[in-house]
Tab-separated table of C-alpha atoms in Angstrom:
chain	number	residue	atom	x	y	z
A	1	MET	CA	189.254	81.868	113.516
A	2	LYS	CA	190.416	79.917	116.577
A	3	ASN	CA	190.434	76.139	116.301
A	4	THR	CA	187.989	74.167	118.448
A	5	LYS	CA	190.087	70.984	118.728
A	6	GLU	CA	192.939	70.245	121.135
A	7	VAL	CA	195.192	68.265	118.781
A	8	LEU	CA	197.007	69.070	115.571
A	9	ILE	CA	198.329	66.083	113.601
A	10	ILE	CA	201.403	67.180	111.645
A	11	ILE	CA	202.397	65.088	108.625
A	12	PRO	CA	205.624	65.976	106.790
A	13	ALA	CA	205.437	64.784	103.189
A	14	TYR	CA	207.868	64.557	100.295
A	15	ASN	CA	206.821	62.695	97.139
A	16	GLU	CA	204.222	60.572	98.938
A	17	GLU	CA	201.375	60.560	96.392
A	18	LYS	CA	201.114	56.755	96.587
A	19	ASN	CA	200.829	56.621	100.363
A	20	ILE	CA	199.412	59.771	101.876
A	21	GLY	CA	195.855	59.280	100.596
A	22	LYS	CA	195.515	56.067	102.609
A	23	VAL	CA	196.795	57.849	105.707
A	24	LEU	CA	194.385	60.770	105.334
A	25	GLU	CA	191.473	58.429	104.651
A	26	ALA	CA	192.191	56.546	107.877
A	27	LEU	CA	192.415	59.811	109.823
A	28	LYS	CA	188.808	60.595	108.852
A	29	GLN	CA	187.599	58.146	111.514
A	30	PRO	CA	185.095	60.082	113.696
A	31	GLU	CA	186.900	59.321	116.950
A	32	ILE	CA	190.069	60.917	115.561
A	33	ALA	CA	188.475	63.696	113.511
A	34	SER	CA	186.444	64.845	116.528
A	35	VAL	CA	189.573	65.769	118.518
A	36	ALA	CA	192.220	66.500	115.897
A	37	ASP	CA	192.902	68.674	112.878
A	38	VAL	CA	195.408	67.586	110.241
A	39	LEU	CA	198.211	69.684	108.755
A	40	VAL	CA	200.352	68.358	105.894
A	41	MET	CA	203.754	69.984	105.393
A	42	ASN	CA	204.417	69.379	101.694
A	43	ASP	CA	208.173	69.769	101.297
A	44	TYR	CA	208.345	70.762	97.609
A	45	SER	CA	207.122	67.371	96.374
A	46	LYS	CA	207.653	66.855	92.663
A	47	ASP	CA	204.821	64.344	92.283
A	48	ASN	CA	201.068	64.728	92.900
A	49	THR	CA	201.240	64.807	96.700
A	50	GLU	CA	199.561	68.223	96.844
A	51	ALA	CA	196.684	67.169	94.575
A	52	VAL	CA	196.036	64.037	96.648
A	53	VAL	CA	196.025	66.000	99.912
A	54	ARG	CA	193.644	68.645	98.586
A	55	LYS	CA	191.088	65.952	97.758
A	56	TYR	CA	190.727	65.344	101.490
A	57	GLY	CA	190.217	68.981	102.404
A	58	VAL	CA	192.862	69.072	105.139
A	59	LYS	CA	195.211	71.970	105.776
A	60	ILE	CA	198.382	71.961	103.689
A	61	VAL	CA	201.504	74.115	103.606
A	62	ASN	CA	203.430	73.946	100.331
A	63	HIS	CA	207.117	74.801	100.529
A	64	ILE	CA	208.455	76.636	97.478
A	65	PHE	CA	211.737	74.717	97.789
A	66	ASN	CA	212.885	71.670	99.736
A	67	LEU	CA	213.455	72.641	103.375
A	68	GLY	CA	214.111	69.197	104.822
A	69	TYR	CA	212.282	67.050	107.339
A	70	GLY	CA	213.227	69.017	110.444
A	71	ASN	CA	212.381	72.417	109.021
A	72	GLY	CA	209.013	71.119	107.882
A	73	LEU	CA	208.195	69.881	111.367
A	74	GLN	CA	209.304	73.109	113.009
A	75	LEU	CA	207.047	75.146	110.732
A	76	GLY	CA	204.222	72.855	111.849
A	77	TYR	CA	205.079	73.571	115.496
A	78	LYS	CA	205.021	77.309	114.819
A	79	TYR	CA	201.591	76.937	113.232
A	80	ALA	CA	200.349	74.957	116.260
A	81	VAL	CA	201.631	77.631	118.640
A	82	LYS	CA	199.962	80.426	116.683
A	83	LYS	CA	196.641	78.592	116.437
A	84	GLY	CA	196.532	77.688	120.114
A	85	TYR	CA	196.611	73.875	119.960
A	86	LYS	CA	197.202	72.082	123.240
A	87	TYR	CA	198.895	69.027	121.744
A	88	ILE	CA	200.516	67.968	118.503
A	89	ILE	CA	201.006	64.460	117.188
A	90	GLN	CA	203.480	64.010	114.355
A	91	MET	CA	203.382	61.012	112.051
A	92	ASP	CA	204.854	60.001	108.710
A	93	ALA	CA	203.053	60.210	105.384
A	94	ASP	CA	204.255	56.830	104.127
A	95	GLY	CA	201.745	54.671	106.002
A	96	GLN	CA	204.242	53.121	108.422
A	97	HIS	CA	202.536	54.695	111.437
A	98	ASP	CA	199.155	53.079	111.993
A	99	VAL	CA	196.488	55.663	112.839
A	100	SER	CA	195.362	53.465	115.740
A	101	ASN	CA	198.308	54.991	117.618
A	102	ILE	CA	196.843	58.494	117.518
A	103	LEU	CA	194.271	58.124	120.284
A	104	GLN	CA	196.686	56.085	122.417
A	105	ILE	CA	199.237	58.892	122.281
A	106	TYR	CA	196.574	61.522	122.924
A	107	GLU	CA	195.341	59.715	126.034
A	108	LYS	CA	198.901	59.244	127.314
A	109	LEU	CA	199.607	62.970	126.918
A	110	LYS	CA	196.640	63.688	129.193
A	111	THR	CA	197.420	61.045	131.819
A	112	PRO	CA	199.348	62.213	134.915
A	113	ASP	CA	202.015	60.015	136.483
A	114	GLU	CA	202.333	59.108	140.162
A	115	HIS	CA	203.564	62.656	140.829
A	116	GLY	CA	200.599	64.244	139.092
A	117	LYS	CA	202.657	65.331	136.071
A	118	CYS	CA	201.601	64.657	132.482
A	119	PRO	CA	204.188	63.750	129.852
A	120	ASP	CA	205.663	66.446	127.658
A	121	ILE	CA	206.631	64.021	124.902
A	122	VAL	CA	205.154	60.592	124.143
A	123	LEU	CA	207.186	58.418	121.788
A	124	GLY	CA	205.560	55.630	119.795
A	125	SER	CA	208.031	52.765	120.052
A	126	ARG	CA	208.560	49.812	117.711
A	127	PHE	CA	210.788	47.962	120.141
A	128	MET	CA	209.083	47.703	123.516
A	129	LYS	CA	208.364	44.229	124.842
A	130	GLU	CA	204.662	44.579	124.034
A	131	CYS	CA	205.362	45.258	120.338
A	132	GLU	CA	205.350	42.755	117.538
A	133	GLU	CA	208.777	42.111	116.038
A	134	TYR	CA	209.677	44.873	113.598
A	135	PRO	CA	212.133	43.786	110.865
A	136	THR	CA	215.055	46.113	110.246
A	137	SER	CA	218.505	45.959	108.660
A	138	LEU	CA	221.701	45.097	110.541
A	139	LEU	CA	223.061	48.602	110.005
A	140	LYS	CA	219.950	50.175	111.507
A	141	LYS	CA	220.057	47.772	114.457
A	142	ILE	CA	223.626	48.860	115.154
A	143	ALA	CA	222.616	52.517	114.909
A	144	TYR	CA	219.668	52.038	117.278
A	145	CYS	CA	221.897	50.311	119.834
A	146	LEU	CA	224.466	53.116	119.671
A	147	PHE	CA	221.841	55.801	120.045
A	148	ARG	CA	220.209	54.001	122.983
A	149	MET	CA	223.590	53.676	124.664
A	150	LEU	CA	224.449	57.359	124.213
A	151	ILE	CA	221.074	58.507	125.549
A	152	LYS	CA	221.375	56.151	128.519
A	153	LEU	CA	224.902	57.358	129.306
A	154	GLY	CA	223.940	61.003	128.887
A	155	THR	CA	220.613	61.056	130.720
A	156	GLY	CA	220.230	57.807	132.672
A	157	GLN	CA	216.944	57.107	130.851
A	158	THR	CA	216.358	54.125	128.586
A	159	ILE	CA	214.688	54.880	125.259
A	160	THR	CA	213.916	51.770	123.215
A	161	ASP	CA	213.147	53.554	119.939
A	162	PRO	CA	215.336	56.675	119.693
A	163	THR	CA	214.561	57.340	116.013
A	164	THR	CA	210.786	57.058	116.004
A	165	GLY	CA	209.004	59.651	113.913
A	166	LEU	CA	205.729	58.958	115.702
A	167	GLN	CA	205.326	61.142	118.753
A	168	GLY	CA	203.002	63.422	120.640
A	169	GLN	CA	203.991	66.640	122.383
A	170	SER	CA	202.460	68.961	124.928
A	171	ARG	CA	202.214	72.673	124.194
A	172	SER	CA	205.218	73.247	126.443
A	173	ALA	CA	207.375	70.907	124.344
A	174	PHE	CA	206.361	72.009	120.858
A	175	SER	CA	206.481	75.671	121.873
A	176	TYR	CA	210.111	75.132	122.885
A	177	TYR	CA	210.863	73.353	119.605
A	178	ALA	CA	209.270	76.212	117.665
A	179	LYS	CA	211.888	78.703	118.835
A	180	TYR	CA	214.962	79.588	116.798
A	181	ASN	CA	217.858	77.136	117.107
A	182	HIS	CA	215.932	74.742	119.389
A	183	PHE	CA	215.314	72.048	116.780
A	184	ASP	CA	217.469	70.140	114.282
A	185	ASP	CA	216.539	71.336	110.800
A	186	ARG	CA	217.503	68.086	109.032
A	187	TYR	CA	217.369	64.944	111.194
A	188	PRO	CA	215.583	65.577	114.507
A	189	ASP	CA	215.667	62.147	116.134
A	190	ALA	CA	217.735	60.799	119.027
A	191	ASN	CA	219.554	64.116	119.415
A	192	MET	CA	216.305	65.919	120.210
A	193	ILE	CA	215.326	63.205	122.694
A	194	MET	CA	218.664	63.709	124.470
A	195	GLN	CA	218.082	67.474	124.461
A	196	MET	CA	214.594	67.365	125.916
A	197	ILE	CA	215.419	64.868	128.674
A	198	LEU	CA	218.421	66.965	129.719
A	199	LEU	CA	216.182	70.045	129.784
A	200	LYS	CA	213.872	68.220	132.226
A	201	TYR	CA	210.980	67.591	129.863
A	202	ARG	CA	209.096	64.408	130.710
A	203	VAL	CA	209.671	61.903	127.900
A	204	VAL	CA	207.869	58.535	127.919
A	205	GLU	CA	207.315	55.702	125.467
A	206	ILE	CA	204.299	53.598	124.601
A	207	PRO	CA	204.170	50.542	122.316
A	208	ALA	CA	203.064	51.445	118.811
A	209	VAL	CA	201.676	49.612	115.788
A	210	MET	CA	204.009	50.069	112.813
A	211	HIS	CA	204.064	48.835	109.227
A	212	LEU	CA	206.786	48.569	106.610
A	213	ARG	CA	206.774	51.031	103.732
A	214	THR	CA	205.120	49.506	100.652
A	215	GLU	CA	205.453	52.366	98.139
A	216	GLY	CA	207.999	55.071	97.411
A	217	VAL	CA	211.538	55.600	98.667
A	218	SER	CA	212.584	56.230	102.272
A	219	MET	CA	214.731	59.259	103.090
A	220	HIS	CA	217.117	56.745	104.704
A	221	SER	CA	217.753	54.691	101.559
A	222	GLY	CA	221.070	53.955	99.829
A	223	LEU	CA	224.186	55.245	101.618
A	224	ARG	CA	222.170	57.748	103.610
A	225	PRO	CA	221.824	55.484	106.706
A	226	ILE	CA	225.621	55.430	107.118
A	227	ILE	CA	225.901	59.205	106.811
A	228	TYR	CA	222.906	59.609	109.090
A	229	MET	CA	224.358	57.300	111.762
A	230	PHE	CA	227.634	59.203	112.069
A	231	ARG	CA	225.938	62.592	111.877
A	232	MET	CA	223.454	61.609	114.588
A	233	MET	CA	226.129	60.219	116.904
A	234	PHE	CA	228.043	63.492	116.631
A	235	SER	CA	224.850	65.501	117.175
A	236	ILE	CA	223.860	63.521	120.294
A	237	VAL	CA	227.270	64.133	121.860
A	238	ALA	CA	227.169	67.804	120.830
A	239	VAL	CA	223.773	68.243	122.507
A	240	TRP	CA	225.119	66.766	125.755
A	241	VAL	CA	228.196	69.034	125.698
A	242	ARG	CA	226.132	72.111	124.859
A	243	ILE	CA	223.645	71.600	127.684
A	244	LYS	CA	225.642	69.871	130.426
A	245	LEU	CA	228.962	71.696	130.024
A	246	PHE	CA	227.985	75.063	128.584
A	247	HIS	CA	224.376	75.272	129.847
A	248	VAL	CA	223.102	76.514	126.498
A	249	GLU	CA	219.379	76.355	125.589
A	250	MET	CA	218.166	76.550	129.169
A	251	GLU	CA	215.851	79.529	128.548
A	252	GLY	CA	212.236	78.422	128.295
A	253	SER	CA	212.996	74.839	129.281
A	254	ASN	CA	211.433	72.787	132.064
A	255	ALA	CA	214.747	73.037	133.909
A	256	LEU	CA	213.922	76.587	134.992
């Protein structure tokens, strides 16, 4: 049965039983529920994430083994393509992304620029001038600066929050991501932003309301941020080389 709403909210979740209920409760607001369906991608959680989600009656996909953050998102994109959604908005299950951002992103996706073109990707940024100060570690600050610099050098565009997990996408963008080998299966962050800008997709930012995690463990805890930083730097450069030098991944892009 074809959906009657334009937006699919995709929420990747891994061991988020303490947080995801609050997120789903907030998404029940009539102004959000009237335009958006919710899909939770439960990535083989070992806690009661599935039971909590089912209490809210939203759609859920349960992975039979841990696929990783990127794979979970891409499966959500494939679902959105098949069901005919016009937009997707992805947000985290840990409560860091305030649901007040949902309608702001949705409206931005539908708003044409001075050339009459609507954005393909809308990023919810923690670091624009209009945002309240968002506390973060020194290591993460260094990583953000490096990623910003690489994106600026590679594309000429300034992105203030290159690792935001809060973003909206047009059907053109998520349909491209849904194809084989078009999306990072583990850490799709700044590298995917570089890719989409180079492929001529329209990427914009808006200020977003964010909160710090209060329960559970982040996927970037321990030594993981160091590994992530070096892996992402390599991936950003690899994306630039692949597209600019070898012209790979041009099929189906906005560059055609």
